[in-house]
XYZ file of C-alpha atoms in Angstrom:
353
model
C -22.251 13.586 14.333
C -22.367 13.427 10.622
C -23.199 9.985 9.222
C -20.793 9.227 6.257
C -22.660 7.329 3.364
C -19.964 4.979 1.350
C -20.287 3.894 -2.149
C -17.703 1.147 -3.078
C -16.452 0.214 -6.528
C -14.975 -2.985 -7.305
C -16.158 -5.914 -5.076
C -13.398 -8.288 -5.961
C -10.658 -10.018 -3.311
C -9.597 -6.942 -1.451
C -12.808 -5.174 -1.133
C -13.538 -7.401 1.739
C -10.867 -5.737 4.069
C -12.237 -2.057 2.890
C -16.085 -3.178 4.235
C -15.066 -4.923 7.095
C -13.287 -1.441 8.159
C -16.002 0.704 7.263
C -18.562 -1.608 8.815
C -16.780 -1.076 12.220
C -16.458 2.780 12.099
C -19.528 4.030 14.288
C -20.448 7.045 11.869
C -19.899 5.204 8.674
C -22.822 3.479 6.583
C -22.049 1.075 3.576
C -24.763 2.715 1.375
C -23.999 1.027 -1.908
C -21.985 -1.213 -3.957
C -20.680 -1.099 -7.466
C -19.089 -3.998 -9.595
C -19.304 -5.145 -13.056
C -19.859 -8.638 -12.193
C -23.396 -9.122 -10.829
C -22.226 -12.339 -8.879
C -19.269 -10.806 -7.058
C -21.702 -7.638 -6.427
C -24.459 -9.873 -5.003
C -21.949 -12.052 -2.847
C -20.634 -8.704 -1.141
C -23.815 -7.526 -0.800
C -25.197 -10.332 1.116
C -22.246 -10.367 3.239
C -22.498 -6.588 4.372
C -26.296 -6.325 4.250
C -26.605 -4.000 1.405
C -29.836 -4.350 -0.228
C -30.755 -5.257 -4.051
C -31.852 -1.563 -4.539
C -28.348 -0.131 -3.346
C -26.518 -2.484 -6.083
C -25.159 -0.910 -9.501
C -23.067 -2.045 -12.468
C -21.597 1.132 -13.147
C -20.328 4.043 -11.170
C -22.394 6.188 -13.463
C -25.542 4.701 -12.336
C -24.645 4.672 -8.513
C -23.749 8.293 -8.233
C -27.128 9.195 -10.351
C -29.286 7.052 -7.890
C -27.471 6.355 -4.696
C -27.319 8.512 -1.651
C -23.639 8.701 -1.111
C -20.689 11.345 0.107
C -17.669 8.836 -0.433
C -16.604 6.813 -3.523
C -14.237 4.188 -2.333
C -12.452 3.060 -5.518
C -11.144 -0.743 -5.155
C -10.312 -1.325 -8.897
C -7.318 -1.772 -10.878
C -4.942 1.410 -11.467
C -6.294 1.350 -15.311
C -9.596 2.504 -14.279
C -8.755 5.117 -11.734
C -8.835 8.258 -14.110
C -11.873 7.635 -15.208
C -13.706 6.771 -11.990
C -11.967 9.837 -10.137
C -13.123 12.120 -12.929
C -16.913 10.803 -12.591
C -16.809 10.998 -8.490
C -15.343 14.403 -8.585
C -17.662 15.731 -11.209
C -20.250 14.034 -8.707
C -18.970 16.536 -5.662
C -17.994 13.043 -3.717
C -14.789 12.477 -1.624
C -12.532 9.627 -3.123
C -10.514 7.300 -1.458
C -8.503 5.417 -4.375
C -6.818 2.031 -4.196
C -3.016 1.699 -4.843
C -1.278 1.785 -7.064
C -2.688 5.226 -7.570
C -1.949 5.205 -11.432
C -0.581 3.555 -14.298
C 1.515 6.535 -15.239
C 2.646 9.840 -13.296
C 0.519 11.852 -15.771
C -2.525 10.223 -14.890
C -2.077 10.674 -11.320
C -1.261 14.474 -11.804
C -4.122 14.744 -13.973
C -6.249 13.250 -11.064
C -5.143 15.638 -8.493
C -6.039 18.224 -10.669
C -9.357 17.163 -11.178
C -10.183 16.829 -7.622
C -8.807 19.808 -6.600
C -10.672 21.597 -9.187
C -13.865 20.028 -8.013
C -13.203 20.820 -4.585
C -13.225 17.255 -3.296
C -10.869 15.479 -1.024
C -8.732 12.552 -2.441
C -6.829 10.125 -0.536
C -4.735 7.278 -1.789
C -5.231 3.916 -0.069
C -1.942 3.148 1.308
C -2.365 0.694 3.923
C 1.154 -0.424 4.532
C 2.193 2.177 6.676
C -0.823 1.554 9.068
C 0.412 -1.898 9.619
C 1.362 -2.695 13.306
C 5.072 -3.206 12.971
C 5.773 0.148 10.969
C 3.207 2.276 13.571
C 5.777 0.867 16.400
C 8.835 1.620 14.606
C 7.598 5.175 13.626
C 6.740 5.983 17.309
C 10.306 5.040 18.211
C 11.658 7.207 15.509
C 9.826 9.916 16.633
C 10.873 9.595 20.305
C 14.225 9.915 18.626
C 15.603 6.684 20.252
C 18.158 6.363 17.435
C 19.687 9.806 17.300
C 21.388 10.353 13.861
C 20.107 7.646 11.454
C 23.077 5.835 9.618
C 21.680 3.112 7.419
C 18.265 0.978 7.045
C 17.984 -2.206 5.587
C 14.485 -3.427 4.427
C 14.127 -6.909 2.959
C 10.882 -8.467 1.823
C 11.081 -12.445 1.053
C 8.546 -14.684 -0.256
C 8.344 -17.823 -2.627
C 5.405 -17.010 -4.588
C 6.088 -16.308 -8.199
C 8.090 -19.691 -9.052
C 4.690 -21.093 -7.945
C 2.629 -19.367 -10.280
C 2.733 -22.344 -12.868
C -0.266 -22.732 -15.392
C -3.093 -24.313 -13.484
C -2.237 -22.622 -10.273
C -5.272 -21.026 -8.586
C -3.936 -17.695 -7.739
C -5.952 -14.904 -5.634
C -4.869 -12.364 -8.228
C -4.217 -14.350 -11.341
C -3.500 -11.204 -13.397
C -0.240 -10.748 -11.960
C 1.225 -13.652 -14.333
C 0.517 -10.865 -17.030
C 1.732 -7.681 -15.760
C 4.581 -6.157 -17.700
C 5.725 -4.464 -14.344
C 4.778 -6.523 -11.277
C 6.678 -6.756 -7.883
C 7.719 -2.743 -7.597
C 4.513 -1.765 -9.607
C 2.298 -3.841 -7.366
C 4.284 -3.544 -4.012
C 6.391 -0.698 -4.531
C 3.555 1.909 -3.664
C 3.253 0.236 -0.240
C 6.922 0.298 0.267
C 7.828 3.259 -1.051
C 4.965 5.250 0.947
C 6.155 3.111 4.215
C 9.661 4.236 3.537
C 8.767 7.899 3.365
C 6.429 7.508 6.210
C 9.428 6.448 8.367
C 12.487 8.067 6.876
C 11.245 11.002 4.378
C 11.907 11.182 0.521
C 15.403 10.316 -0.309
C 17.577 12.482 -2.668
C 17.965 9.711 -5.219
C 17.842 6.290 -5.990
C 19.313 3.435 -7.867
C 17.739 0.244 -8.876
C 18.477 -3.207 -10.191
C 15.647 -5.916 -11.119
C 15.406 -9.211 -12.483
C 12.596 -11.720 -13.294
C 13.353 -15.266 -11.737
C 10.155 -17.228 -12.545
C 9.380 -18.313 -16.060
C 5.704 -18.137 -15.171
C 5.356 -14.242 -15.250
C 6.018 -11.362 -17.532
C 7.348 -8.601 -14.982
C 10.122 -8.626 -12.563
C 9.978 -10.607 -9.518
C 13.372 -9.563 -7.529
C 15.073 -6.259 -7.076
C 17.190 -4.280 -4.723
C 16.942 -0.354 -4.392
C 19.551 2.157 -3.035
C 18.310 5.115 -1.258
C 20.583 8.082 -0.888
C 20.097 10.876 1.759
C 22.782 13.715 2.619
C 23.746 11.873 6.131
C 22.028 8.363 5.716
C 21.816 5.736 3.158
C 18.906 2.716 2.803
C 18.742 -0.616 1.153
C 15.456 -2.281 -0.238
C 16.332 -5.953 -0.862
C 12.709 -7.134 -2.264
C 11.696 -10.680 -3.868
C 8.679 -12.857 -4.389
C 11.188 -15.498 -5.639
C 13.715 -16.346 -2.878
C 13.677 -19.427 -0.532
C 15.848 -17.586 2.285
C 13.090 -17.531 4.864
C 11.115 -20.610 4.184
C 11.262 -22.341 7.732
C 7.742 -23.994 7.113
C 6.310 -25.863 4.392
C 3.975 -23.523 1.963
C 1.239 -26.121 1.412
C -0.569 -26.710 -1.879
C -2.371 -23.561 -2.003
C -0.436 -20.662 -3.958
C -0.729 -17.288 -2.278
C 1.633 -14.411 -0.841
C 3.296 -15.413 2.464
C 4.924 -11.827 2.893
C 7.659 -11.978 5.481
C 9.350 -8.416 6.266
C 12.551 -7.554 8.382
C 13.745 -3.964 8.797
C 17.015 -2.969 10.733
C 17.788 0.639 11.300
C 21.097 1.506 12.482
C 21.644 4.926 14.431
C 24.004 6.687 16.432
C 22.534 5.195 19.865
C 21.744 2.115 18.580
C 19.801 -0.207 16.361
C 15.951 -1.054 15.704
C 15.349 -4.542 14.516
C 12.105 -6.048 13.172
C 12.199 -9.666 12.744
C 10.199 -11.770 10.410
C 8.247 -13.140 13.353
C 7.224 -9.654 14.052
C 9.352 -9.005 17.054
C 10.702 -5.430 17.393
C 13.824 -4.921 19.433
C 16.612 -2.236 20.104
C 20.134 -3.223 20.533
C 22.301 -0.616 22.790
C 24.524 1.655 21.541
C 27.479 -0.496 22.914
C 25.888 -3.700 21.726
C 25.369 -5.114 25.360
C 21.725 -5.794 25.486
C 18.977 -6.245 23.241
C 15.756 -4.790 24.635
C 12.421 -6.296 23.403
C 9.945 -3.603 22.766
C 7.186 -5.660 21.537
C 7.596 -9.582 21.278
C 5.100 -9.732 18.358
C 3.672 -7.617 15.814
C 1.789 -8.633 12.677
C 1.281 -7.442 8.975
C -2.536 -7.008 10.191
C -4.053 -6.141 6.937
C -7.528 -5.671 8.117
C -6.760 -3.862 11.345
C -4.561 -1.640 9.082
C -7.600 -0.892 6.984
C -9.586 0.216 10.145
C -7.114 2.600 11.148
C -6.361 4.060 7.587
C -10.226 4.527 7.004
C -10.873 5.947 10.541
C -8.169 8.259 9.543
C -9.792 9.285 6.489
C -13.099 9.844 8.145
C -11.682 11.767 10.892
C -9.670 14.111 8.314
C -12.793 14.630 6.622
C -14.504 15.870 9.733
C -11.500 18.101 10.971
C -10.928 19.359 7.508
C -7.183 18.191 8.287
C -4.775 16.644 5.609
C -4.779 13.080 4.779
C -1.542 11.232 5.409
C -1.578 9.957 2.041
C -3.099 12.808 0.086
C -3.308 12.374 -3.640
C -0.732 14.985 -4.055
C 1.615 13.512 -1.801
C 1.347 10.069 -3.311
C 2.862 11.799 -6.569
C 5.943 11.594 -4.643
C 5.672 7.898 -4.055
C 4.911 7.362 -7.593
C 8.059 8.873 -8.834
C 10.022 6.579 -6.587
C 7.945 3.822 -8.025
C 8.395 4.509 -11.583
C 11.947 5.725 -10.963
C 12.863 1.705 -10.158
C 12.287 1.029 -13.752
C 13.925 4.201 -15.034
C 17.123 3.297 -13.136
C 16.886 -0.441 -13.909
C 16.923 0.556 -17.601
C 19.393 2.937 -17.502
C 21.797 1.534 -14.868
C 21.952 5.096 -13.580
C 20.604 6.817 -10.288
C 17.346 8.852 -10.628
C 17.058 12.157 -8.815
C 13.728 12.414 -6.749
C 11.875 15.607 -6.267
C 10.436 16.157 -2.682
C 7.619 18.232 -3.752
C 4.009 16.500 -4.578
C 3.699 19.320 -7.772
C 4.404 18.104 -11.182
């Protein structure tokens, strides 16, 4: 069995979840770490047992000196094009954090770079790997609902109104992002939506900024149209509708998600508690499929990264190939286009530009 050696770039807040997952996969070794901040680099190295000789403050240096097969990019999207270009030129396979790119043009360029270099490229989309969506996907694959009619996806949080100056945030750069909710989270939501329902024919969006402490939007609704099916995404970081417990003094995300899928043979319901049930066609009973599921981020990364390794070993497509993620990005940027024009945006199903 081949031992896959990983070099991770970007040892900030979310990198811990990547590194925990890599450390649990039997035929993977965390071989090197890279970050501009020496203190963050050393902290992660101590946590995961990476020696000082395998710590680097530039990708160029890591590619030149470290023995690695894979580059795991856990940095902001504005850095991705340069890092993908460097990794691909060095012949390394790449796992790249979402959002994949700050523009569709850069995403297309990265896909072309990887293809030309003959390396594999996957976008790190963990939301589809979360427990509730894996469970719901299996129900849909089994055809329990028959023909789908309507899907209603609701994400609630009371986060951005609490980002007042002086509040300590896990990701303080959120305050300054000109595009926020759908840029940061839309990559997750649209990838998961496509995982469950496929790519829509069109979308229409309305967005709004509620919090005075941010520059981008923190609330919005998206309508997704298909030939015989439609969906609604009602997403907000500035709603109190599901605040049933005190939030406390620490300011951080408390994501709560609901999904209701109506079909000809019944309705699947995901509650904010994580319970998943099916309401019978005649509404006479509600059968609990799972009493509780979780937005289990760490475990989702283990599933995602295990899939990455398995697909490399079997030379099979990744679920979230860079090419496929171009469609997800078209939906993400389509939200802003539609909200600005107040017109629907047509979607292309092909991953090609």
